[in-house]
Tab-separated table of C-alpha atoms in Angstrom:
chain	number	residue	atom	x	y	z
D	1	MET	CA	0.000	0.000	0.000
D	2	GLU	CA	1.408	3.372	-1.032
D	3	LEU	CA	-0.139	6.532	0.385
D	4	PHE	CA	-0.386	9.746	-1.593
D	5	GLY	CA	1.963	12.525	-0.575
D	6	TYR	CA	-0.697	14.521	1.251
D	7	GLN	CA	-1.722	11.399	3.197
D	8	LYS	CA	1.849	10.807	4.319
D	9	GLU	CA	2.008	14.444	5.420
D	10	ALA	CA	-1.211	13.981	7.408
D	11	VAL	CA	0.097	10.822	9.079
D	12	GLY	CA	3.209	12.730	10.160
D	13	PHE	CA	1.058	15.580	11.475
D	14	ILE	CA	-0.993	13.175	13.612
D	15	GLY	CA	2.185	11.638	14.981
D	16	GLU	CA	3.444	15.048	16.094
D	17	THR	CA	0.201	16.426	17.551
D	18	LYS	CA	-1.189	13.259	19.210
D	19	THR	CA	-4.697	14.772	19.015
D	20	ALA	CA	-5.636	16.090	15.585
D	21	TYR	CA	-8.520	17.111	13.358
D	22	LEU	CA	-8.051	15.597	9.895
D	23	ALA	CA	-10.065	17.756	7.501
D	24	LEU	CA	-9.614	16.320	4.023
D	25	ASP	CA	-12.064	16.941	1.206
D	26	MET	CA	-14.548	14.147	0.666
D	27	GLY	CA	-12.928	11.385	-1.338
D	28	MET	CA	-9.348	12.087	-0.273
D	29	GLY	CA	-9.036	8.978	1.890
D	30	LYS	CA	-9.536	10.138	5.480
D	31	THR	CA	-10.294	6.598	6.666
D	32	LEU	CA	-7.145	5.102	5.175
D	33	THR	CA	-5.032	8.005	6.433
D	34	ALA	CA	-6.315	7.718	10.002
D	35	LEU	CA	-5.805	3.950	10.057
D	36	SER	CA	-2.279	4.387	8.676
D	37	ALA	CA	-1.496	6.778	11.531
D	38	ALA	CA	-2.980	4.307	14.010
D	39	ALA	CA	-0.887	1.479	12.534
D	40	GLY	CA	2.269	3.367	13.437
D	41	LEU	CA	1.208	4.859	16.775
D	42	ALA	CA	-1.214	2.520	18.531
D	43	LYS	CA	0.307	0.159	21.073
D	44	LYS	CA	-3.060	-1.312	21.987
D	45	ASN	CA	-6.298	-1.478	19.977
D	46	VAL	CA	-8.025	1.234	17.937
D	47	LEU	CA	-11.513	2.461	18.820
D	48	VAL	CA	-13.588	3.878	15.955
D	49	ILE	CA	-16.609	5.956	17.026
D	50	ALA	CA	-18.995	6.417	14.119
D	51	GLU	CA	-22.680	6.667	13.317
D	52	LYS	CA	-24.679	3.443	13.428
D	53	ASN	CA	-25.018	3.416	9.629
D	54	GLU	CA	-21.231	3.265	9.221
D	55	ILE	CA	-20.871	0.453	11.749
D	56	VAL	CA	-23.812	-1.626	10.493
D	57	ASN	CA	-24.174	-0.804	6.788
D	58	SER	CA	-21.368	1.172	5.114
D	59	GLU	CA	-18.513	-0.612	6.907
D	60	ASN	CA	-15.832	1.569	5.303
D	61	PHE	CA	-13.426	0.985	8.184
D	62	LYS	CA	-13.977	-2.766	7.970
D	63	ARG	CA	-13.173	-2.763	4.233
D	64	GLU	CA	-10.063	-0.626	4.665
D	65	VAL	CA	-8.767	-2.814	7.505
D	66	GLU	CA	-9.297	-6.036	5.597
D	67	THR	CA	-7.873	-4.623	2.352
D	68	HIS	CA	-4.842	-2.671	3.535
D	69	PHE	CA	-3.880	-3.877	7.025
D	70	PRO	CA	-3.917	-7.684	7.105
D	71	GLY	CA	-1.630	-8.923	9.841
D	72	ARG	CA	-1.579	-5.510	11.569
D	73	PHE	CA	-5.283	-5.089	12.324
D	74	GLN	CA	-8.460	-7.132	12.403
D	75	TYR	CA	-11.888	-5.503	12.467
D	76	TYR	CA	-14.615	-6.107	15.014
D	77	SER	CA	-17.924	-4.360	15.703
D	78	LEU	CA	-18.477	-3.750	19.396
D	79	ARG	CA	-22.191	-3.787	18.626
D	80	ASP	CA	-21.920	-7.570	18.447
D	81	LYS	CA	-22.995	-9.467	21.529
D	82	GLU	CA	-19.686	-11.041	22.443
D	83	THR	CA	-16.528	-9.053	23.098
D	84	PRO	CA	-13.374	-10.527	21.511
D	85	PRO	CA	-10.213	-11.181	23.541
D	86	ILE	CA	-8.854	-7.793	22.545
D	87	ALA	CA	-6.210	-7.684	25.259
D	88	ASP	CA	-4.068	-9.586	22.743
D	89	TYR	CA	-2.628	-6.894	20.469
D	90	SER	CA	-1.090	-9.062	17.755
D	91	PRO	CA	-2.801	-8.459	15.474
D	92	ALA	CA	-4.598	-5.566	17.140
D	93	TYR	CA	-8.278	-4.892	16.752
D	94	VAL	CA	-9.976	-1.943	15.109
D	95	CYS	CA	-13.311	-1.886	16.925
D	96	GLY	CA	-16.280	0.106	15.652
D	97	ILE	CA	-19.029	1.456	17.895
D	98	ASN	CA	-21.663	4.194	17.608
D	99	PRO	CA	-22.003	6.811	20.391
D	100	ASP	CA	-25.211	5.323	21.769
D	101	GLY	CA	-23.587	1.900	21.939
D	102	LEU	CA	-20.520	3.390	23.577
D	103	LYS	CA	-22.614	4.328	26.626
D	104	LYS	CA	-23.237	0.637	27.300
D	105	ILE	CA	-19.546	-0.366	27.425
D	106	ASP	CA	-17.567	-0.297	30.655
D	107	GLU	CA	-15.190	2.670	30.766
D	108	ASP	CA	-12.421	0.757	32.522
D	109	PHE	CA	-12.536	-1.863	29.776
D	110	LEU	CA	-12.148	0.836	27.099
D	111	LEU	CA	-9.252	2.567	28.818
D	112	LYS	CA	-7.482	-0.749	29.422
D	113	CYS	CA	-7.782	-2.058	25.865
D	114	PHE	CA	-7.570	1.044	23.646
D	115	ASP	CA	-5.098	3.881	23.221
D	116	PHE	CA	-6.112	5.350	19.845
D	117	VAL	CA	-9.541	6.823	19.080
D	118	ILE	CA	-10.842	7.762	15.634
D	119	ILE	CA	-14.072	9.758	15.475
D	120	ASP	CA	-15.617	9.438	12.041
D	121	GLU	CA	-17.579	12.445	10.734
D	122	ALA	CA	-16.683	14.521	13.782
D	123	THR	CA	-19.573	16.917	13.172
D	124	MET	CA	-21.902	14.241	14.621
D	125	ALA	CA	-20.699	15.293	18.099
D	126	LYS	CA	-21.227	19.032	17.783
D	127	THR	CA	-23.698	19.642	20.626
D	128	THR	CA	-21.940	19.486	23.964
D	129	THR	CA	-25.104	19.111	26.044
D	130	THR	CA	-26.131	15.765	24.561
D	131	ASP	CA	-25.477	12.427	26.242
D	132	ARG	CA	-23.695	11.146	23.143
D	133	PHE	CA	-21.190	13.972	23.274
D	134	LYS	CA	-20.598	13.561	26.989
D	135	VAL	CA	-19.756	9.868	26.695
D	136	VAL	CA	-17.443	10.485	23.715
D	137	TYR	CA	-15.730	13.378	25.520
D	138	LYS	CA	-15.237	11.307	28.671
D	139	ILE	CA	-13.332	8.653	26.711
D	140	CYS	CA	-11.354	11.033	24.483
D	141	LYS	CA	-9.896	13.111	27.292
D	142	LYS	CA	-8.237	9.975	28.715
D	143	MET	CA	-6.862	8.601	25.445
D	144	PRO	CA	-3.240	9.198	24.284
D	145	HIS	CA	-4.274	9.607	20.637
D	146	VAL	CA	-7.486	11.139	19.280
D	147	VAL	CA	-8.153	11.780	15.581
D	148	LEU	CA	-11.304	13.510	14.353
D	149	LEU	CA	-12.338	13.074	10.718
D	150	SER	CA	-14.482	15.333	8.582
D	151	GLY	CA	-14.479	16.802	5.120
D	152	THR	CA	-16.016	20.041	6.397
D	153	PRO	CA	-15.354	21.006	10.029
D	154	MET	CA	-17.664	24.015	9.802
D	155	MET	CA	-20.959	23.163	8.109
D	156	ASN	CA	-23.105	26.115	9.220
D	157	GLY	CA	-21.129	28.360	11.553
D	158	ALA	CA	-18.058	28.653	13.756
D	159	ALA	CA	-19.976	27.661	16.897
D	160	GLU	CA	-19.934	24.073	15.603
D	161	LEU	CA	-16.182	23.950	16.180
D	162	TRP	CA	-16.440	24.256	19.968
D	163	ALA	CA	-17.371	20.602	20.526
D	164	PRO	CA	-14.515	19.115	18.450
D	165	LEU	CA	-12.087	21.561	20.068
D	166	LEU	CA	-13.109	20.142	23.439
D	167	LEU	CA	-12.506	16.606	22.171
D	168	LEU	CA	-9.023	17.665	21.069
D	169	ASP	CA	-8.376	19.449	24.371
D	170	HIS	CA	-7.321	22.509	22.383
D	171	PRO	CA	-5.828	25.380	24.448
D	172	ILE	CA	-8.333	27.845	22.959
D	173	THR	CA	-11.094	26.154	24.992
D	174	GLY	CA	-9.628	27.703	28.147
D	175	ASP	CA	-11.134	26.127	31.256
D	176	LYS	CA	-13.899	24.608	29.111
D	177	THR	CA	-16.661	26.456	30.926
D	178	ALA	CA	-19.843	27.958	29.502
D	179	LYS	CA	-18.237	31.402	29.762
D	180	ASP	CA	-15.272	30.179	27.697
D	181	ARG	CA	-17.648	28.903	25.032
D	182	MET	CA	-19.495	32.211	24.968
D	183	ALA	CA	-16.203	34.086	24.646
D	184	PHE	CA	-15.250	31.895	21.688
D	185	GLU	CA	-18.643	32.410	20.061
D	186	LYS	CA	-18.607	36.163	20.634
D	187	ILE	CA	-15.338	36.467	18.710
D	188	PHE	CA	-15.845	33.918	15.947
D	189	ALA	CA	-19.580	33.179	15.678
D	190	GLY	CA	-21.293	36.524	16.164
D	191	GLY	CA	-22.383	35.424	19.621
D	192	GLY	CA	-24.538	37.673	21.734
D	193	TYR	CA	-27.855	37.958	23.507
D	194	LYS	CA	-30.735	38.337	21.079
D	195	GLN	CA	-34.238	39.479	21.964
D	196	ILE	CA	-36.679	36.578	21.758
D	197	ARG	CA	-39.776	38.236	23.226
D	198	SER	CA	-41.163	41.720	22.859
D	199	ILE	CA	-40.454	44.143	25.705
D	200	LYS	CA	-43.020	46.613	24.439
D	201	ASN	CA	-45.333	47.780	27.215
D	202	GLN	CA	-43.230	45.873	29.758
D	203	ASP	CA	-42.030	47.468	32.971
D	204	GLU	CA	-38.339	48.347	32.595
D	205	GLU	CA	-37.441	47.101	36.061
D	206	TYR	CA	-39.273	43.823	35.459
D	207	VAL	CA	-37.406	43.270	32.207
D	208	ARG	CA	-34.097	43.999	33.926
D	209	LYS	CA	-34.755	41.482	36.691
D	210	HIS	CA	-36.201	38.846	34.382
D	211	TRP	CA	-33.984	39.468	31.364
D	212	TRP	CA	-33.664	35.716	30.677
D	213	MET	CA	-37.343	35.645	29.738
D	214	PHE	CA	-36.763	38.174	26.961
D	215	TYR	CA	-33.251	37.444	25.721
D	216	ALA	CA	-31.371	34.286	24.729
D	217	TRP	CA	-27.806	33.620	23.669
D	218	SER	CA	-27.400	33.109	19.931
D	219	ALA	CA	-24.295	32.290	17.872
D	220	LYS	CA	-24.972	31.435	14.236
D	221	GLY	CA	-22.296	33.272	12.295
D	222	ALA	CA	-18.746	32.725	11.128
D	223	ASN	CA	-16.519	35.737	11.755
D	224	ARG	CA	-12.756	36.228	11.583
D	225	VAL	CA	-12.398	32.720	10.222
D	226	ARG	CA	-8.928	33.333	8.805
D	227	GLU	CA	-7.646	34.274	12.255
D	228	LEU	CA	-9.451	31.242	13.671
D	229	ARG	CA	-7.873	28.883	11.191
D	230	TYR	CA	-4.460	30.347	12.009
D	231	ILE	CA	-5.017	29.766	15.725
D	232	LEU	CA	-6.117	26.169	15.102
D	233	ARG	CA	-3.267	25.259	12.753
D	234	ASP	CA	-1.499	23.312	15.508
D	235	LYS	CA	-4.333	20.738	15.666
D	236	PHE	CA	-6.085	20.973	12.293
D	237	PHE	CA	-4.675	19.337	9.179
D	238	ILE	CA	-6.689	20.825	6.315
D	239	MET	CA	-6.205	19.846	2.691
D	240	GLN	CA	-8.394	20.374	-0.380
D	241	LYS	CA	-8.328	18.420	-3.606
D	242	GLY	CA	-7.159	21.420	-5.573
D	243	GLN	CA	-3.948	21.475	-3.526
D	244	THR	CA	-2.957	18.058	-4.915
D	245	ASP	CA	-2.224	16.704	-8.370
D	246	VAL	CA	-4.169	13.501	-7.719
D	247	PHE	CA	-7.710	14.373	-8.770
D	248	LYS	CA	-9.295	14.964	-12.160
D	249	LYS	CA	-10.927	18.247	-13.119
D	250	LYS	CA	-14.480	18.785	-11.842
D	251	THR	CA	-16.766	21.340	-13.475
D	252	ARG	CA	-19.969	22.571	-11.823
D	253	SER	CA	-22.838	24.061	-13.820
D	254	THR	CA	-26.564	24.730	-13.465
D	255	VAL	CA	-29.595	24.063	-15.649
D	256	MET	CA	-32.494	26.435	-15.051
D	257	VAL	CA	-35.759	24.584	-15.618
D	258	PRO	CA	-38.782	26.766	-16.519
D	259	MET	CA	-42.126	26.060	-14.886
D	260	SER	CA	-44.988	24.882	-17.077
D	261	LEU	CA	-48.486	26.169	-16.306
D	262	GLU	CA	-49.412	22.823	-14.756
D	263	TRP	CA	-46.257	22.855	-12.633
D	264	LEU	CA	-46.869	26.454	-11.517
D	265	SER	CA	-50.453	25.612	-10.566
D	266	GLU	CA	-49.350	22.610	-8.499
D	267	TYR	CA	-46.578	24.617	-6.838
D	268	THR	CA	-48.932	27.504	-5.972
D	269	ASN	CA	-51.500	25.161	-4.486
D	270	ALA	CA	-48.820	23.448	-2.392
D	271	TRP	CA	-47.583	26.805	-1.123
D	272	ASP	CA	-51.143	27.902	-0.251
D	273	GLU	CA	-51.708	24.688	1.703
D	274	TYR	CA	-48.495	25.199	3.629
D	275	TYR	CA	-49.258	28.871	4.271
D	276	ASP	CA	-52.820	28.194	5.433
D	277	ALA	CA	-51.535	25.714	8.014
D	278	PHE	CA	-50.117	28.651	10.004
D	279	ASP	CA	-52.309	30.667	12.318
D	280	PRO	CA	-52.806	34.351	11.381
D	281	LYS	CA	-50.184	35.596	13.866
D	282	ARG	CA	-47.515	33.352	12.382
D	283	GLN	CA	-48.487	34.001	8.769
D	284	GLU	CA	-47.190	37.554	9.018
D	285	ALA	CA	-43.732	36.256	9.870
D	286	LEU	CA	-43.765	33.345	7.407
D	287	ASP	CA	-42.485	35.334	4.436
D	288	GLU	CA	-39.399	36.304	6.447
D	289	THR	CA	-38.461	32.636	6.832
D	290	MET	CA	-37.471	32.525	3.165
D	291	GLU	CA	-34.365	34.439	4.241
D	292	ASP	CA	-33.964	32.642	7.571
D	293	TYR	CA	-31.989	29.405	7.820
D	294	ALA	CA	-34.166	27.661	10.397
D	295	GLY	CA	-37.412	28.774	8.777
D	296	LEU	CA	-36.300	27.797	5.311
D	297	ARG	CA	-35.177	24.427	6.572
D	298	ARG	CA	-38.682	23.753	7.892
D	299	ILE	CA	-40.106	24.665	4.511
D	300	ILE	CA	-37.714	22.341	2.707
D	301	GLU	CA	-38.196	19.401	5.013
D	302	ASN	CA	-41.952	19.737	5.595
D	303	GLY	CA	-43.337	21.882	2.822
D	304	LYS	CA	-44.737	20.371	-0.372
D	305	MET	CA	-43.418	23.102	-2.665
D	306	TYR	CA	-39.895	21.723	-2.702
D	307	GLN	CA	-41.193	18.247	-3.473
D	308	VAL	CA	-43.325	19.612	-6.317
D	309	ASN	CA	-40.261	21.258	-7.855
D	310	SER	CA	-38.254	18.075	-7.354
D	311	HIS	CA	-40.814	15.910	-9.123
D	312	TRP	CA	-41.065	18.180	-12.148
D	313	LYS	CA	-37.303	18.658	-12.421
D	314	ALA	CA	-36.893	14.890	-12.319
D	315	LYS	CA	-38.718	14.658	-15.628
D	316	ARG	CA	-36.315	17.160	-17.195
D	317	VAL	CA	-33.295	15.283	-15.824
D	318	ALA	CA	-34.595	12.002	-17.227
D	319	GLN	CA	-35.351	13.615	-20.582
D	320	ASP	CA	-31.845	15.084	-20.831
D	321	ILE	CA	-30.384	11.630	-20.223
D	322	VAL	CA	-32.715	10.107	-22.817
D	323	ASP	CA	-31.843	12.842	-25.329
D	324	GLY	CA	-28.151	12.055	-24.957
D	325	VAL	CA	-27.166	15.394	-23.424
D	326	TYR	CA	-24.486	13.531	-21.442
D	327	GLY	CA	-23.653	11.020	-24.139
D	328	ASP	CA	-22.902	7.473	-23.125
D	329	ARG	CA	-21.027	8.491	-19.974
D	330	ARG	CA	-22.121	6.787	-16.776
D	331	ILE	CA	-24.262	9.004	-14.554
D	332	VAL	CA	-25.141	9.326	-10.866
D	333	VAL	CA	-28.439	11.105	-10.105
D	334	PHE	CA	-29.148	12.513	-6.629
D	335	SER	CA	-32.424	13.899	-5.301
D	336	MET	CA	-34.090	14.559	-1.942
D	337	TYR	CA	-37.209	12.396	-2.166
D	338	ILE	CA	-38.136	8.763	-2.733
D	339	GLU	CA	-40.963	9.848	-5.043
D	340	THR	CA	-38.441	11.730	-7.192
D	341	ASP	CA	-36.340	8.588	-7.499
D	342	GLN	CA	-39.395	6.675	-8.634
D	343	ILE	CA	-40.215	9.258	-11.309
D	344	ILE	CA	-36.671	9.092	-12.696
D	345	GLN	CA	-36.735	5.301	-12.682
D	346	SER	CA	-40.070	5.246	-14.485
D	347	GLU	CA	-39.037	7.801	-17.112
D	348	LEU	CA	-35.697	6.135	-17.829
D	349	GLY	CA	-37.231	2.672	-17.968
D	350	ARG	CA	-39.921	3.880	-20.376
D	351	HIS	CA	-37.205	4.955	-22.820
D	352	GLY	CA	-35.010	1.902	-22.380
D	353	ILE	CA	-32.244	3.566	-20.325
D	354	SER	CA	-30.695	1.090	-17.884
D	355	TRP	CA	-30.372	2.049	-14.220
D	356	ARG	CA	-29.864	0.795	-10.688
D	357	THR	CA	-30.361	2.304	-7.237
D	358	PHE	CA	-27.664	2.772	-4.598
D	359	GLU	CA	-28.939	-0.314	-2.822
D	360	ASP	CA	-27.375	-2.213	-5.737
D	361	VAL	CA	-24.271	-0.053	-6.107
D	362	LYS	CA	-21.927	-3.060	-6.092
D	363	GLU	CA	-23.808	-4.638	-9.004
D	364	TRP	CA	-23.910	-1.285	-10.825
D	365	LYS	CA	-20.143	-0.850	-10.481
D	366	GLN	CA	-19.566	-4.260	-12.043
D	367	GLY	CA	-22.363	-4.029	-14.597
D	368	ALA	CA	-23.173	-1.936	-17.649
D	369	GLU	CA	-26.179	0.095	-16.475
D	370	GLN	CA	-25.701	3.749	-17.362
D	371	VAL	CA	-27.450	5.443	-14.421
D	372	LEU	CA	-27.162	5.086	-10.637
D	373	ILE	CA	-30.012	6.685	-8.645
D	374	GLY	CA	-29.966	7.741	-4.995
D	375	ARG	CA	-30.858	10.377	-2.419
D	376	ILE	CA	-28.519	13.041	-1.083
D	377	LYS	CA	-28.834	12.264	2.622
D	378	ALA	CA	-29.310	8.517	2.399
D	379	HIS	CA	-26.615	7.754	-0.179
D	380	GLY	CA	-24.354	10.824	-0.302
D	381	LYS	CA	-21.856	9.305	2.142
D	382	GLY	CA	-19.858	6.121	2.007
D	383	GLY	CA	-18.492	4.185	-0.938
D	384	ASN	CA	-17.445	5.593	-4.264
D	385	ALA	CA	-18.993	5.510	-7.705
D	386	ALA	CA	-15.949	6.600	-9.707
D	387	GLU	CA	-17.140	4.575	-12.713
D	388	ALA	CA	-19.449	7.551	-13.373
D	389	SER	CA	-18.099	10.901	-14.532
D	390	VAL	CA	-21.407	12.824	-14.464
D	391	CYS	CA	-23.325	13.749	-11.309
D	392	LEU	CA	-26.801	15.239	-11.768
D	393	MET	CA	-28.335	16.956	-8.737
D	394	VAL	CA	-32.115	17.144	-9.063
D	395	ASP	CA	-32.274	18.964	-5.729
D	396	MET	CA	-29.978	20.975	-3.485
D	397	ASP	CA	-29.831	20.100	0.189
D	398	PHE	CA	-29.984	22.904	2.739
D	399	VAL	CA	-26.482	22.021	3.999
D	400	PRO	CA	-23.705	22.591	1.406
D	401	ALA	CA	-21.568	19.802	2.852
D	402	ASN	CA	-24.297	17.265	2.100
D	403	ASN	CA	-24.350	18.310	-1.552
D	404	ILE	CA	-20.565	18.164	-1.772
D	405	GLN	CA	-20.527	14.725	-0.177
D	406	ALA	CA	-22.959	13.524	-2.828
D	407	GLU	CA	-20.868	15.062	-5.614
D	408	ASN	CA	-17.798	13.361	-4.316
D	409	ARG	CA	-19.147	9.869	-4.830
D	410	ILE	CA	-17.644	10.289	-8.323
D	411	ASP	CA	-14.720	12.551	-7.362
D	412	ARG	CA	-12.254	9.941	-6.116
D	413	PRO	CA	-8.565	9.238	-6.701
D	414	GLU	CA	-9.512	6.287	-8.937
D	415	GLN	CA	-11.594	8.520	-11.234
D	416	LYS	CA	-10.131	8.313	-14.772
D	417	ASN	CA	-12.118	11.083	-16.464
D	418	ASP	CA	-12.858	14.773	-16.016
D	419	MET	CA	-16.173	15.237	-14.238
D	420	ASP	CA	-19.327	17.281	-14.728
D	421	VAL	CA	-21.612	18.120	-11.806
D	422	VAL	CA	-24.906	19.674	-12.882
D	423	TYR	CA	-27.508	21.213	-10.568
D	424	TYR	CA	-31.068	21.474	-11.856
D	425	LEU	CA	-32.833	24.534	-10.438
D	426	THR	CA	-36.345	25.842	-10.881
D	427	GLU	CA	-36.343	29.053	-12.897
D	428	GLY	CA	-37.530	32.126	-11.018
D	429	GLU	CA	-36.433	34.412	-8.191
D	430	ASP	CA	-39.330	33.808	-5.822
D	431	VAL	CA	-39.320	30.033	-5.615
D	432	VAL	CA	-37.853	27.825	-2.901
D	433	ASP	CA	-35.000	26.642	-5.148
D	434	HIS	CA	-33.721	30.196	-5.516
D	435	HIS	CA	-33.597	30.782	-1.774
D	436	VAL	CA	-32.001	27.406	-1.058
D	437	ARG	CA	-29.289	28.219	-3.573
D	438	ALA	CA	-28.704	31.689	-2.090
D	439	ILE	CA	-28.302	30.325	1.427
D	440	ASN	CA	-26.053	27.521	0.144
D	441	LYS	CA	-23.824	30.120	-1.485
D	442	ASP	CA	-23.595	32.118	1.729
D	443	LYS	CA	-22.737	29.065	3.808
D	444	ALA	CA	-20.297	27.745	1.211
D	445	ARG	CA	-18.513	31.097	1.161
D	446	LYS	CA	-17.906	30.888	4.926
D	447	ILE	CA	-16.754	27.287	4.679
D	448	ASP	CA	-14.372	28.077	1.822
D	449	GLU	CA	-13.014	31.062	3.751
D	450	PHE	CA	-12.053	28.732	6.588
D	451	MET	CA	-10.772	25.881	4.417
D	452	ARG	CA	-8.654	27.613	1.779
D	453	PRO	CA	-4.874	27.505	2.302
D	454	PHE	CA	-2.922	30.495	3.532
D	455	THR	CA	-0.872	32.596	1.173
D	456	ASP	CA	2.576	33.744	2.286
D	457	GLU	CA	1.205	37.279	2.566
D	458	GLU	CA	-1.606	36.164	4.873
D	459	LEU	CA	0.775	34.271	7.141
D	460	ALA	CA	2.951	37.343	7.438
D	461	GLU	CA	-0.059	39.463	8.420
D	462	MET	CA	-1.516	37.091	11.002
D	463	PRO	CA	0.537	38.179	14.071
D	464	ALA	CA	-0.652	41.751	13.554
D	465	LYS	CA	-4.241	40.586	13.069
D	466	LEU	CA	-4.111	38.720	16.376
D	467	VAL	CA	-2.933	41.908	18.068
D	468	GLU	CA	-6.003	43.644	16.607
D	469	LEU	CA	-8.172	40.791	17.819
D	470	ARG	CA	-6.877	41.130	21.382
D	471	ALA	CA	-7.504	44.866	21.277
D	472	LYS	CA	-11.096	44.396	20.160
D	473	PHE	CA	-11.926	41.488	22.477
D	474	PRO	CA	-9.498	41.870	25.422
D	475	ARG	CA	-11.481	39.927	28.038
D	476	GLU	CA	-12.517	37.156	25.688
D	477	CYS	CA	-9.014	36.680	24.299
D	478	GLU	CA	-7.516	36.626	27.772
D	479	ARG	CA	-10.020	33.958	28.826
D	480	LEU	CA	-9.163	31.814	25.790
D	481	GLY	CA	-5.422	32.395	25.929
D	482	ILE	CA	-5.269	34.041	22.506
């Protein structure tokens, strides 16, 4: 097994830092890199904490262990009823467990048998008040080596970084108190108390004494992210595909799909039904949710309008494939809804275009079917589909990282062709698609700002920028040791 240059660099970084955040773009081999570091550093067994789907279904770690580390590691799921004799470290075990399952395992047993922890998709443990985070944190703070994996450390805002920073025991977490967290969020996430209830006609003294009834802490932004990345450089190994010479060219484009009269009628009716479900007091505020992340998310996940658009766009996607717009290249199609999948399957089958779903991805990879069909959230993570060089996105998920994960099913080191990723969007500036795209762009901009590499000029300017930061936030920086 020969690692790519950037993977070797990451392995060396983990060896030096002991606790590290490995942020490689999707498809760059985070799993293999982390296991390679563990192979050189672990003296006992390796504990992999991942979502249940990875442990039970995807089994990426199991495949990598069996393929690349025979004789060094053997894989075992701690979800199984019987615990193996893992005190014998030759060969050592790589044991997978999900956070909920971890709560059921004796802590002394874990500390005795493991000395290297890998947390897959580290963003799963981003809320510090949950039981799952607490059990993961309790184990990590006692382990010699901790490696967190994620393609995108910051999916929505800088506040999401606090939890992984605690797992890494990063100095910027200070004493790890609620006040430390608030200091961090005030500097980097726009943190502050926001009014949640009207104080109109309220007694001023009453509001002052019962301020907690009218104000709540909120931190949803991403500010000063270049300074933040600089501060975290001692624990974060960040690498994007464009910084290597390993990956083929990927081109993104959009197809704007005009609404037919029938489509517009169905969309309008769906919107009216959704709107009428709100009581009159809430209806006044509903229009504002089109520019609000949380409100828009509710519309996407519960409203029928997005599904209507998805279903109609599916017909256009299928027709483009039938018409040979993408030639005879193999294609992956992603959408948000099961009904959309069914429409695509029906339309392709009617015209004699061969297809399979992601449930049969192994057969598709070995077969000759042109199209592979799946959903962004259900099938956007996991194995690769590098046999395809076209990715068609019928929908756009609210979270940019989910869309990128789906894209990257085809964007792998083994890809032999340049790639085209095409997003199909409903034409118009006052439809849900437009607002989803706008919010995606805003979030993606913040993510890219954090992820992009430093220029020499930026590095030279950073000490002065930190001086400015301390001047603007003296108490907060002192608390965090900045």
